[in-house]
mmCIF file of N, CA and C and ligand atoms in Angstrom:
data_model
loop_
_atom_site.group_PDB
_atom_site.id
_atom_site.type_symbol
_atom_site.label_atom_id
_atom_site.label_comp_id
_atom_site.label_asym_id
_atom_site.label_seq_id
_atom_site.Cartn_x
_atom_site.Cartn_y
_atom_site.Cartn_z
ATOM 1 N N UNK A 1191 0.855 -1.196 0.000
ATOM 2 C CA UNK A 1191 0.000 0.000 0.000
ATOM 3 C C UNK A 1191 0.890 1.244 0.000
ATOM 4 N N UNK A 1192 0.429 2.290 -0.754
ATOM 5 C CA UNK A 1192 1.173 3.066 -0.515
ATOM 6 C C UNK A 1192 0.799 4.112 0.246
ATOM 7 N N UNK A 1193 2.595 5.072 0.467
ATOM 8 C CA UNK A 1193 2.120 6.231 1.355
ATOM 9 C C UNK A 1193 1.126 7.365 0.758
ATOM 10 N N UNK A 1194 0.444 7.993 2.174
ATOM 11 C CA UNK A 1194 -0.449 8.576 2.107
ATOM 12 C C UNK A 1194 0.189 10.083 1.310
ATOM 13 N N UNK A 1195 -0.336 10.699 0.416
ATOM 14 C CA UNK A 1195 -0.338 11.900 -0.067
ATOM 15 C C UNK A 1195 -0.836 13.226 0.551
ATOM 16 N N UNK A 1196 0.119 13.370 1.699
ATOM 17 C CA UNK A 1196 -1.006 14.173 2.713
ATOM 18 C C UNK A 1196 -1.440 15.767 1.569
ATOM 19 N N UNK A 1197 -0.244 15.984 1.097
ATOM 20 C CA UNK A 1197 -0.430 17.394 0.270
ATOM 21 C C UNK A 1197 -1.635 17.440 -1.134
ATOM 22 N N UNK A 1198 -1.647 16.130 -1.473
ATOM 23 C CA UNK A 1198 -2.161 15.757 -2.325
ATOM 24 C C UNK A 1198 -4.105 15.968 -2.342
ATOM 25 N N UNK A 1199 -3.991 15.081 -0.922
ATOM 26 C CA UNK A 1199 -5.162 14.547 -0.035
ATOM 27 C C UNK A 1199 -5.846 16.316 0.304
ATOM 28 N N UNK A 1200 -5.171 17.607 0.820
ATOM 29 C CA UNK A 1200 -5.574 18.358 1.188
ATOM 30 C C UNK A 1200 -6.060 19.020 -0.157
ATOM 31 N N UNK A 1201 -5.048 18.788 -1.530
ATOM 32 C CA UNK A 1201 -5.513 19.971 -2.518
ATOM 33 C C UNK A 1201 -7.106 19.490 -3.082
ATOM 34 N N UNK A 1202 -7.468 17.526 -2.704
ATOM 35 C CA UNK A 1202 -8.945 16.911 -3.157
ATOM 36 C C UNK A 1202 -9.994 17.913 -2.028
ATOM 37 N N UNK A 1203 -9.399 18.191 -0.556
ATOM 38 C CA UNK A 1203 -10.216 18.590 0.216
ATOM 39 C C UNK A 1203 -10.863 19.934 -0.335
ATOM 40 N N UNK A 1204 -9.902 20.821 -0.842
ATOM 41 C CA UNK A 1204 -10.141 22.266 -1.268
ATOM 42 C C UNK A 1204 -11.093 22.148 -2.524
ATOM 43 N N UNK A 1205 -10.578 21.326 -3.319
ATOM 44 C CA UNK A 1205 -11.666 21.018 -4.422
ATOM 45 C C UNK A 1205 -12.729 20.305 -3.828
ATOM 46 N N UNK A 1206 -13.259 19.762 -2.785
ATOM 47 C CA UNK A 1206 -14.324 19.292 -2.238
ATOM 48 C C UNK A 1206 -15.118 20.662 -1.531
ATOM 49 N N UNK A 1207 -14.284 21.737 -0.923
ATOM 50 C CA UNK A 1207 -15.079 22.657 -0.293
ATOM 51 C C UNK A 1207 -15.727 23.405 -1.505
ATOM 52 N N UNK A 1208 -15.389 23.315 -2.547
ATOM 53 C CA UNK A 1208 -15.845 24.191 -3.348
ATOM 54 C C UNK A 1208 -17.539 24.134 -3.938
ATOM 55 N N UNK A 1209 -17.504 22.726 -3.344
ATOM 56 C CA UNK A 1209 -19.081 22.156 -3.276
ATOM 57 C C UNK A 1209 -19.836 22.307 -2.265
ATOM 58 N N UNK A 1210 -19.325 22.999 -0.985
ATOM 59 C CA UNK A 1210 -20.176 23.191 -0.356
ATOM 60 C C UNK A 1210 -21.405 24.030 0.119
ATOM 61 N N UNK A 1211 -22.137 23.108 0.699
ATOM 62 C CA UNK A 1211 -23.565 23.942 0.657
ATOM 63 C C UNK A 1211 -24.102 24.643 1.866
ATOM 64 N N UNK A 1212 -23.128 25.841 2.224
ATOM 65 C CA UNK A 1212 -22.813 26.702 3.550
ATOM 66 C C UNK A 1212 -23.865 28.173 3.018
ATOM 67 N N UNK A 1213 -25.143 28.620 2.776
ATOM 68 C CA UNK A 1213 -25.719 29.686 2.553
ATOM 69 C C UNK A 1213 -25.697 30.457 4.315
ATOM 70 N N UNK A 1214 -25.718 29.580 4.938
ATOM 71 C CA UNK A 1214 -25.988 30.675 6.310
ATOM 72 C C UNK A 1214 -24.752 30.685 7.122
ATOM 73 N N UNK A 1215 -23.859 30.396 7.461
ATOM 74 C CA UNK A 1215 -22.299 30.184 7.934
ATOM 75 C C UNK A 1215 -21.321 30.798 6.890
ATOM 76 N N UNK A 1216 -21.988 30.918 5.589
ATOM 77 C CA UNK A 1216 -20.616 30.949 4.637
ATOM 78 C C UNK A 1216 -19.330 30.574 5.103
ATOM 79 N N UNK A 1217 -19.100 29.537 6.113
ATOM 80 C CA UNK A 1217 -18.014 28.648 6.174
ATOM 81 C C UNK A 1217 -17.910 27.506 5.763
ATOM 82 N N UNK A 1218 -17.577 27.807 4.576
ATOM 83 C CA UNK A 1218 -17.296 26.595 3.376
ATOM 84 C C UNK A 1218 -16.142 25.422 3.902
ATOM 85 N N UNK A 1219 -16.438 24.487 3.762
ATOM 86 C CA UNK A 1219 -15.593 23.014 4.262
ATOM 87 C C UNK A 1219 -15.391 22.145 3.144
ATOM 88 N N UNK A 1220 -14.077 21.541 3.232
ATOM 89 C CA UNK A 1220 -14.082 20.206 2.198
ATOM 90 C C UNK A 1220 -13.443 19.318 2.926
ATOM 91 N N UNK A 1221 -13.861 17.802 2.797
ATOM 92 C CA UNK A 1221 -12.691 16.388 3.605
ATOM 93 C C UNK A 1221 -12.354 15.983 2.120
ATOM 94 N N UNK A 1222 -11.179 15.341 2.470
ATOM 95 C CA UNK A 1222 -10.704 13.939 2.038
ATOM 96 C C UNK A 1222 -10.484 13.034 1.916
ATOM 97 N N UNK A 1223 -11.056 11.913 2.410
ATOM 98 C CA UNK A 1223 -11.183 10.843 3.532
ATOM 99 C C UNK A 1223 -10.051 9.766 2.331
ATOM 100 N N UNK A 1224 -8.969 9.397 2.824
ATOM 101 C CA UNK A 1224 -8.206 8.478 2.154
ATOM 102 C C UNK A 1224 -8.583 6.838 2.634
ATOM 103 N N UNK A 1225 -9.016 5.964 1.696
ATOM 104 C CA UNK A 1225 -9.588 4.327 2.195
ATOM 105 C C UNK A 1225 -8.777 3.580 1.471
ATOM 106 N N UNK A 1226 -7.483 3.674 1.299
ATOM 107 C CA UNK A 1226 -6.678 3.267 0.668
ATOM 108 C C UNK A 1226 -6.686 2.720 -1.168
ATOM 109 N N UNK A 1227 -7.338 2.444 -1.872
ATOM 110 C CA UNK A 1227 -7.371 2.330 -3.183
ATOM 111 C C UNK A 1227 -8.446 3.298 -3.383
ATOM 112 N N UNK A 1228 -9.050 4.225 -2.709
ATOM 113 C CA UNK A 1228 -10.025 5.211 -3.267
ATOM 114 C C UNK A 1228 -10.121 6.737 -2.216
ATOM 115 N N UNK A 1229 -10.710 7.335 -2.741
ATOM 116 C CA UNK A 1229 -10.508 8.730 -1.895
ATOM 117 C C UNK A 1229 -12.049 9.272 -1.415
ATOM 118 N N UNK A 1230 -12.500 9.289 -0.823
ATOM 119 C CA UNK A 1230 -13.942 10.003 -0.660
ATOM 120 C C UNK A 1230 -13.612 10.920 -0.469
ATOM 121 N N UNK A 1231 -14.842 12.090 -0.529
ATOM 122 C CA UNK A 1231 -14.861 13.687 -0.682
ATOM 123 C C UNK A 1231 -16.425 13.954 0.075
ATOM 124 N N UNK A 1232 -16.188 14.902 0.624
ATOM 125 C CA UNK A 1232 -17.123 15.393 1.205
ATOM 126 C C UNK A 1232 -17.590 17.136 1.222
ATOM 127 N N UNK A 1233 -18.571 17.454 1.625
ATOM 128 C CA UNK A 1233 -18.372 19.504 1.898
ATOM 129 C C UNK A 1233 -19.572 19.427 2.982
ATOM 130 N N UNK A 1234 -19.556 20.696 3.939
ATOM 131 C CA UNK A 1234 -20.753 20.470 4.530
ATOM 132 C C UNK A 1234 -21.642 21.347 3.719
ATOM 133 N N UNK A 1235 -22.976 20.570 4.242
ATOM 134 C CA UNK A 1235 -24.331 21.009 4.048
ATOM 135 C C UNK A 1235 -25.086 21.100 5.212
ATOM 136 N N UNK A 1236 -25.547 22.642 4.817
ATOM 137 C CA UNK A 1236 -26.390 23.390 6.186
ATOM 138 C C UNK A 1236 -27.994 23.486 5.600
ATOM 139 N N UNK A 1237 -28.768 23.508 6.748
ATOM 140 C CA UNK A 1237 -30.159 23.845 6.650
ATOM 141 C C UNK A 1237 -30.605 24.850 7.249
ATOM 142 N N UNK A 1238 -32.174 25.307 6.681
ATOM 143 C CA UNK A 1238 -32.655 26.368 7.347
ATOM 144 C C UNK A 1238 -32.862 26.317 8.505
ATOM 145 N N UNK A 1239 -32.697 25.008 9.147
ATOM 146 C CA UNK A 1239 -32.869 24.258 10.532
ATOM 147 C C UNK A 1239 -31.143 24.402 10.779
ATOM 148 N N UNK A 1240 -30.858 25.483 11.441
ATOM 149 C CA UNK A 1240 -29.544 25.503 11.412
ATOM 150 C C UNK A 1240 -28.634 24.708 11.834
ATOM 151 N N UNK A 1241 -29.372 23.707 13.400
ATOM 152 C CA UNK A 1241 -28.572 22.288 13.753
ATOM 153 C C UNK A 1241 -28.248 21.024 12.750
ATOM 154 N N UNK A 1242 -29.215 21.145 11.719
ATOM 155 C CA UNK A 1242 -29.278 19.936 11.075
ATOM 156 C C UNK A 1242 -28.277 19.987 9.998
ATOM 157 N N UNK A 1243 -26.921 20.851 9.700
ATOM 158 C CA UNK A 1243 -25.786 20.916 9.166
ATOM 159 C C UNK A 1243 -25.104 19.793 9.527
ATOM 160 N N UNK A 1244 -24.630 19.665 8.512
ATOM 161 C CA UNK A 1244 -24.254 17.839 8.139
ATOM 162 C C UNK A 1244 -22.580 18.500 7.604
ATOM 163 N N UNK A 1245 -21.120 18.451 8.440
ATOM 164 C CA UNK A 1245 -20.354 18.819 8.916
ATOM 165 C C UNK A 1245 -19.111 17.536 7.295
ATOM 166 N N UNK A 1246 -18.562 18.694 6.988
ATOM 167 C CA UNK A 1246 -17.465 18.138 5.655
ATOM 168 C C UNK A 1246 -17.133 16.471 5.925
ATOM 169 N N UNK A 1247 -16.491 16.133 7.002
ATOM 170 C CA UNK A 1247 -16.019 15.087 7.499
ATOM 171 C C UNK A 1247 -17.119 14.018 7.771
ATOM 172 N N UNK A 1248 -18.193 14.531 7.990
ATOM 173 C CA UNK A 1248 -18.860 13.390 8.216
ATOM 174 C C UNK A 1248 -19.259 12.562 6.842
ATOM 175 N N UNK A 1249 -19.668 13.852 6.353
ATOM 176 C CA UNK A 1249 -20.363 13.767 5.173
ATOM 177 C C UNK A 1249 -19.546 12.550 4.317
ATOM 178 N N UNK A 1250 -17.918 13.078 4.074
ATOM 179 C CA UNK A 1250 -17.345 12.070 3.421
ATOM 180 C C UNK A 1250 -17.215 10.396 4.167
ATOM 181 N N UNK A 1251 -17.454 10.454 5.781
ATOM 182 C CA UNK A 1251 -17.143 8.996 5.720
ATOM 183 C C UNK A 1251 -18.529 8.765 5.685
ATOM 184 N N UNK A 1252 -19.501 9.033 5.732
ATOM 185 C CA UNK A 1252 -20.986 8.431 5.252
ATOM 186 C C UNK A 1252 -21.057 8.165 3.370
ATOM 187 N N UNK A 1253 -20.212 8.669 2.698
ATOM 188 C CA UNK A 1253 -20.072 8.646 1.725
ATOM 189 C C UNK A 1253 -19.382 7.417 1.538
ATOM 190 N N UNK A 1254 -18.173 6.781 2.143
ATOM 191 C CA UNK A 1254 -17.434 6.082 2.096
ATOM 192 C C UNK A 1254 -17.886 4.794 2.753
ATOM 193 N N UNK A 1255 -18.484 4.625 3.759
ATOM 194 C CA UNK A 1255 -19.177 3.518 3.987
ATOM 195 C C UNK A 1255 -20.155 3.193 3.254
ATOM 196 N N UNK A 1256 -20.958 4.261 2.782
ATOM 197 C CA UNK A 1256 -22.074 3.834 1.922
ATOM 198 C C UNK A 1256 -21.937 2.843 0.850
ATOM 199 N N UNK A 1257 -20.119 3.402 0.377
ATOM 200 C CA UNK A 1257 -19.774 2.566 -0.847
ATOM 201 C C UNK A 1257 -19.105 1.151 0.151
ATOM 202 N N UNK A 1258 -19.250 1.127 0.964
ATOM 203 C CA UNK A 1258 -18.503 -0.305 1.585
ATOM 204 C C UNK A 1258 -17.100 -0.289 1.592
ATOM 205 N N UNK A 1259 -16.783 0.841 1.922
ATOM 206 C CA UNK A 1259 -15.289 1.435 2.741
ATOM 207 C C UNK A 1259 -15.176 1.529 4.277
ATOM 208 N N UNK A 1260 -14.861 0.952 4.888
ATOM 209 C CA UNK A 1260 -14.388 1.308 6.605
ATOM 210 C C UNK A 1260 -12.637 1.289 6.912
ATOM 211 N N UNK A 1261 -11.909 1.039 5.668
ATOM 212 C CA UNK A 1261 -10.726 1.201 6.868
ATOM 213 C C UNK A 1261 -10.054 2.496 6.126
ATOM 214 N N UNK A 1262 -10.153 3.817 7.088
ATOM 215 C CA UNK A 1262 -9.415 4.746 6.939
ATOM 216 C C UNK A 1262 -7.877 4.936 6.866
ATOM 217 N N UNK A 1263 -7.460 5.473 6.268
ATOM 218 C CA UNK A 1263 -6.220 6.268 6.933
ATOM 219 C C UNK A 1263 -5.533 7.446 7.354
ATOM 220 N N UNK A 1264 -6.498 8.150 6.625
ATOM 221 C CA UNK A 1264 -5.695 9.890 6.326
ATOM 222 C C UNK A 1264 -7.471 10.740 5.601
ATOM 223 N N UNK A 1265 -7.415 11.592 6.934
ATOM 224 C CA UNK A 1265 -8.526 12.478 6.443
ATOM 225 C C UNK A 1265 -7.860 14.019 5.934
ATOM 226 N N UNK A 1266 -8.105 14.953 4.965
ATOM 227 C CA UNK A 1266 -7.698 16.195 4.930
ATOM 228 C C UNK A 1266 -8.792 17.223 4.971
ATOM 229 N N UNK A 1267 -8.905 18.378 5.980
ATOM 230 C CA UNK A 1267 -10.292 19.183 5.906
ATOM 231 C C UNK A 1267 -9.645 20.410 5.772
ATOM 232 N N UNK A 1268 -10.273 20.968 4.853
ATOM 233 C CA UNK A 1268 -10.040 22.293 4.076
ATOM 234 C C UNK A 1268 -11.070 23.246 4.547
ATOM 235 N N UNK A 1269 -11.274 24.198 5.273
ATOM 236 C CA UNK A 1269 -11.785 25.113 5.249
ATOM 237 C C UNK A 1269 -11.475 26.863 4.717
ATOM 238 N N UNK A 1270 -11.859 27.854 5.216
ATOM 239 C CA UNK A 1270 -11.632 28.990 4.238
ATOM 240 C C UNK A 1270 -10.511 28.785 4.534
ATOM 241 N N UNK A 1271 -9.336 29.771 3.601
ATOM 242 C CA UNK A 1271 -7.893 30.087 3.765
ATOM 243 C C UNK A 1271 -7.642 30.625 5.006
ATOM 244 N N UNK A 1272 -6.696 30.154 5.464
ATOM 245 C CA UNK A 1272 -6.081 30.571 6.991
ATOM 246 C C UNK A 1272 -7.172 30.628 7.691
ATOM 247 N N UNK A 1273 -7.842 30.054 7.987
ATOM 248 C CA UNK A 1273 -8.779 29.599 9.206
ATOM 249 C C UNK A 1273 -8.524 28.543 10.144
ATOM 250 N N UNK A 1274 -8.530 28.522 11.507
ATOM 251 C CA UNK A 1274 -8.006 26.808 11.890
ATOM 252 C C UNK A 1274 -9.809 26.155 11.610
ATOM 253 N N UNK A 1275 -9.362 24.748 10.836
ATOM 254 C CA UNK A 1275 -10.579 23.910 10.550
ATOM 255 C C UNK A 1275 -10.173 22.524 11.246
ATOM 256 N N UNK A 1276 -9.735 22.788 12.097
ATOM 257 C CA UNK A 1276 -9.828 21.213 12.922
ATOM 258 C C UNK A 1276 -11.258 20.788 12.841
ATOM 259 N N UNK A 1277 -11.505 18.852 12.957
ATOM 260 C CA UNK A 1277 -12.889 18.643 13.123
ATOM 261 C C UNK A 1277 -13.111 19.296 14.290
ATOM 262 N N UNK A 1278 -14.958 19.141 14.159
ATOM 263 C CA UNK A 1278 -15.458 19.193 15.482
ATOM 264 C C UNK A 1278 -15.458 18.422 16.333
ATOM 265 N N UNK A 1279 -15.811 18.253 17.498
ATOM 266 C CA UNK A 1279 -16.088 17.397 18.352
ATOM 267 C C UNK A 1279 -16.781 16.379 18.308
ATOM 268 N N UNK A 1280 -17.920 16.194 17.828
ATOM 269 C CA UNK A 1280 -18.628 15.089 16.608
ATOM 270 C C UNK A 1280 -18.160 14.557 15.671
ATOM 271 N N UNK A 1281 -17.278 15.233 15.035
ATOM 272 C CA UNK A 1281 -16.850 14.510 13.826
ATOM 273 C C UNK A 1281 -15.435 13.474 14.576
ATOM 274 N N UNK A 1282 -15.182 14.502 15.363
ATOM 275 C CA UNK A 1282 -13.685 13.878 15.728
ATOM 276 C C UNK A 1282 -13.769 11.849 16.406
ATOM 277 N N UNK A 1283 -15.373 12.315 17.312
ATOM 278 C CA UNK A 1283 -15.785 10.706 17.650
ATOM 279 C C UNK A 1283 -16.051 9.938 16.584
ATOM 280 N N UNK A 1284 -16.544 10.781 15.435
ATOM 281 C CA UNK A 1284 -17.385 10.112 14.358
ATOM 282 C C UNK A 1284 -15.799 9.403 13.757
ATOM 283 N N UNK A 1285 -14.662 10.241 13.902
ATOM 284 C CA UNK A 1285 -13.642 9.728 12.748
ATOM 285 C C UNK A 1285 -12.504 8.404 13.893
ATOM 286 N N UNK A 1286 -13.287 8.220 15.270
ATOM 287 C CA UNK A 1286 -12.535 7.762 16.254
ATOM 288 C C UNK A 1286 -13.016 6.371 16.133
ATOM 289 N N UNK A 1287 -13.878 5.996 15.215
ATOM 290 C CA UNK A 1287 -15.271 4.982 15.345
ATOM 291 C C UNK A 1287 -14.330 3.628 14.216
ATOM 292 N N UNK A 1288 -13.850 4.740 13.195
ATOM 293 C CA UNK A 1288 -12.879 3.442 12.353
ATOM 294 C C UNK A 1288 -12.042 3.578 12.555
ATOM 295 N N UNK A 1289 -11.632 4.686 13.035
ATOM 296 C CA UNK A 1289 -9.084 4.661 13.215
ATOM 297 C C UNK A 1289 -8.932 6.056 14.038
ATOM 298 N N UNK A 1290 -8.861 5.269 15.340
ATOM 299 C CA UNK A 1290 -8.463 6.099 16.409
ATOM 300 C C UNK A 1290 -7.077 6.883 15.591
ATOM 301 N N UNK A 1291 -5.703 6.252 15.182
ATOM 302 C CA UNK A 1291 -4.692 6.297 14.351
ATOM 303 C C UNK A 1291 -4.942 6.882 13.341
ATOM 304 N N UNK A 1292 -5.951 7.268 12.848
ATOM 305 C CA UNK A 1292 -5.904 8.444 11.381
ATOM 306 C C UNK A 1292 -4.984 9.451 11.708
ATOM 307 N N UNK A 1293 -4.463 9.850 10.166
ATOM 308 C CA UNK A 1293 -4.294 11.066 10.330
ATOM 309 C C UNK A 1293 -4.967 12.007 9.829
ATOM 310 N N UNK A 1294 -4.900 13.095 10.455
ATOM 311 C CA UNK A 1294 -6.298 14.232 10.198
ATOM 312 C C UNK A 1294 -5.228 15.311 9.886
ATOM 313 N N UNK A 1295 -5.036 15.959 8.529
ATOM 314 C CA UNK A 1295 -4.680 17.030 7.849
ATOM 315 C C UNK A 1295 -5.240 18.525 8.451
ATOM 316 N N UNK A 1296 -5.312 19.232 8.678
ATOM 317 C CA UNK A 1296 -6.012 20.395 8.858
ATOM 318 C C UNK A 1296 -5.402 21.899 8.527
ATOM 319 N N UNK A 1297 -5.855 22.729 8.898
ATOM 320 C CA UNK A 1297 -5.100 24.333 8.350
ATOM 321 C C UNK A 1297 -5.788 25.178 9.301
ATOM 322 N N UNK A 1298 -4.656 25.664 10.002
ATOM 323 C CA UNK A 1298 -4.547 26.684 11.340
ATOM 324 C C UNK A 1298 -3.935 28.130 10.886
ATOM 325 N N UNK A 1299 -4.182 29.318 10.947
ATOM 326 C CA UNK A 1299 -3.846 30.264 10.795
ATOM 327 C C UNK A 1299 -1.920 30.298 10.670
ATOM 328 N N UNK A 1300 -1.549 29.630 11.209
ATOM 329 C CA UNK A 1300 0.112 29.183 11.245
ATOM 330 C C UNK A 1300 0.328 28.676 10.035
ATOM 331 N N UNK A 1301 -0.296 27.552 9.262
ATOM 332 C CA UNK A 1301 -0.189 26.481 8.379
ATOM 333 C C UNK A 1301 -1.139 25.358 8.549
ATOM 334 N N UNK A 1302 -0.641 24.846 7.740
ATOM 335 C CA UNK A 1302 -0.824 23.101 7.466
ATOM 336 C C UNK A 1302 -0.278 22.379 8.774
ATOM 337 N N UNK A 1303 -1.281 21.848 9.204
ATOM 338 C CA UNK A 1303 -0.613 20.966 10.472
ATOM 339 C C UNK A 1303 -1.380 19.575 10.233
ATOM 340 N N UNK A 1304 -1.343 18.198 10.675
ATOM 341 C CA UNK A 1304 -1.801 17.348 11.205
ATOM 342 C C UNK A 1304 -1.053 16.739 12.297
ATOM 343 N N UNK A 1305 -2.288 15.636 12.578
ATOM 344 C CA UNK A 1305 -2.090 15.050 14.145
ATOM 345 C C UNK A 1305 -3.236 13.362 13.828
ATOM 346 N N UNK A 1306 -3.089 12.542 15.077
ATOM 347 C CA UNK A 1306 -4.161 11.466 14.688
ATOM 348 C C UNK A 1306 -5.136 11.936 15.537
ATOM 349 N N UNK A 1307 -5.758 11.050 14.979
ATOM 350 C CA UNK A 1307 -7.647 11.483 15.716
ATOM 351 C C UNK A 1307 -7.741 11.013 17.398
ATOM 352 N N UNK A 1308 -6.504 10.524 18.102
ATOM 353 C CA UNK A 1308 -6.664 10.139 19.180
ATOM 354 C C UNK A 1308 -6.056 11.154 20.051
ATOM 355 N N UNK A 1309 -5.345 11.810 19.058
ATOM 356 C CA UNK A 1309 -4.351 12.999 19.830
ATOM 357 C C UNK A 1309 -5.408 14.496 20.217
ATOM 358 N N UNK A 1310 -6.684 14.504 19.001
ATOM 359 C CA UNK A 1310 -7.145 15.431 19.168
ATOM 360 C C UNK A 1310 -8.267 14.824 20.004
ATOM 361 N N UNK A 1311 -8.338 13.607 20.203
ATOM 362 C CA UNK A 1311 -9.963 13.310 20.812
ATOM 363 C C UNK A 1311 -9.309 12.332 21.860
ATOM 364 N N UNK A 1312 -8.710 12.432 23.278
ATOM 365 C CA UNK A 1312 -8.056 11.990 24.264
ATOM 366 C C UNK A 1312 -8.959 10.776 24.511
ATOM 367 N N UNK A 1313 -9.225 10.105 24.975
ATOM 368 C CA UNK A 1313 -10.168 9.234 25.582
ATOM 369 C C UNK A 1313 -11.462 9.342 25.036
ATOM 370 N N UNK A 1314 -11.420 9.028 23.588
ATOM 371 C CA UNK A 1314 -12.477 9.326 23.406
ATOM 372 C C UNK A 1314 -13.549 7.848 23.533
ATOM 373 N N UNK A 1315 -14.933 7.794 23.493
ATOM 374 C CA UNK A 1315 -15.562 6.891 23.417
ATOM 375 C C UNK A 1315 -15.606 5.356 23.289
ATOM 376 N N UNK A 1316 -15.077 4.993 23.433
ATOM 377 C CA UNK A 1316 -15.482 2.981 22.700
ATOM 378 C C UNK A 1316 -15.890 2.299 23.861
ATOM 379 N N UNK A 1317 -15.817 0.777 23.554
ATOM 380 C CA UNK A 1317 -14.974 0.185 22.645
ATOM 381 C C UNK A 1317 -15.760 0.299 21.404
ATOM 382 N N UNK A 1318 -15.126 -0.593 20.338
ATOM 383 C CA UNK A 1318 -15.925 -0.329 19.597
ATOM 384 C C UNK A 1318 -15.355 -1.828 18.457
ATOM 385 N N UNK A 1319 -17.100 -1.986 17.984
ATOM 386 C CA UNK A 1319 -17.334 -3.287 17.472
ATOM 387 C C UNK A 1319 -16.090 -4.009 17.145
HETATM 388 N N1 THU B 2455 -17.901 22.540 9.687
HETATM 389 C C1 THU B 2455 -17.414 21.475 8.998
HETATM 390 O O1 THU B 2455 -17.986 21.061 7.986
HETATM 391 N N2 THU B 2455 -16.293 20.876 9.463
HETATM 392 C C2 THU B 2455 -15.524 21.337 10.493
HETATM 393 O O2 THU B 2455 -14.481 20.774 10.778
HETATM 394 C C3 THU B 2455 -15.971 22.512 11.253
HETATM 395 C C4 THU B 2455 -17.317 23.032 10.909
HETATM 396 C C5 THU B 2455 -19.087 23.228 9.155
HETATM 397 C C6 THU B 2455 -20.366 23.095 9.932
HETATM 398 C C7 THU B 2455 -21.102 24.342 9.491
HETATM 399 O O3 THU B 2455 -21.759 24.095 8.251
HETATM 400 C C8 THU B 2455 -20.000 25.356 9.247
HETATM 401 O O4 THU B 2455 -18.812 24.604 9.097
HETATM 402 C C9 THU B 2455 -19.833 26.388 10.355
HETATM 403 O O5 THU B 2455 -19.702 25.778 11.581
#
């Protein structure tokens, strides 16, 4: 298998935010969810029901299981330029559920940083199936 394209993985994320469907936040999001022979893409989508925003990251691994993908490796989330877009707190359990060990790409006013999903989500939830 090969190595992950983290730079690669972030420029699919940016072309994924460009789809997103942010009218009331105008904080546009894109993932990259890497499943090793394929890439899912995601953006969030918000409603007039403003809770019911369905968050970049999720979006792509619901995308990716749908197709009968579960083993992650490398997520990239793109939000506006120089913004920090770490997941949320939801997403971060949501991305803790297949690979505590991901790595999660992100962009902080500093740069490009990543970290794994266990580093940003300490103890998070399980066990799990
Ligand atoms: N959002 C994401 O899609 N991913 C993140 O990592 C942070 C937040 C979305 C949710 C909402 O549509 C908008 O960004 C503002 O919070």
């Amino acid at each position: 298998m090969s190595l992950v394209d983290l730079d690669g993985l972030l420029a699919t994320a940016r072309a994924a935010r460009s789809r997103a469907y942010a009218p009331y936040s105008e904080f546009r999001v894109g993932a990259a969810l890497d499943a090793g022979e394929r890439v899912f893409v995601g953006s969030n989508v918000e409603n007039a029901s403003y809770g019911l925003a369905i968050c970049a990251e999720r979006a792509a691994v619901a995308a990716a299981v749908s197709a009968g993908h579960r083993e992650f490796r490398a997520i990239a989330v793109a939000g506006p330029d120089g913004a920090l877009t770490s997941p949320c707190g939801a997403c971060r359990q949501v991305l803790a559920e297949f690979n505590p060990e991901m790595t999660v790409v992100f962009t902080t006013p500093e740069g490009v940083t990543h970290m794994t999903v266990a580093e940003l989500l300490p103890h998070y939830f399980g066990p799990f199936v």
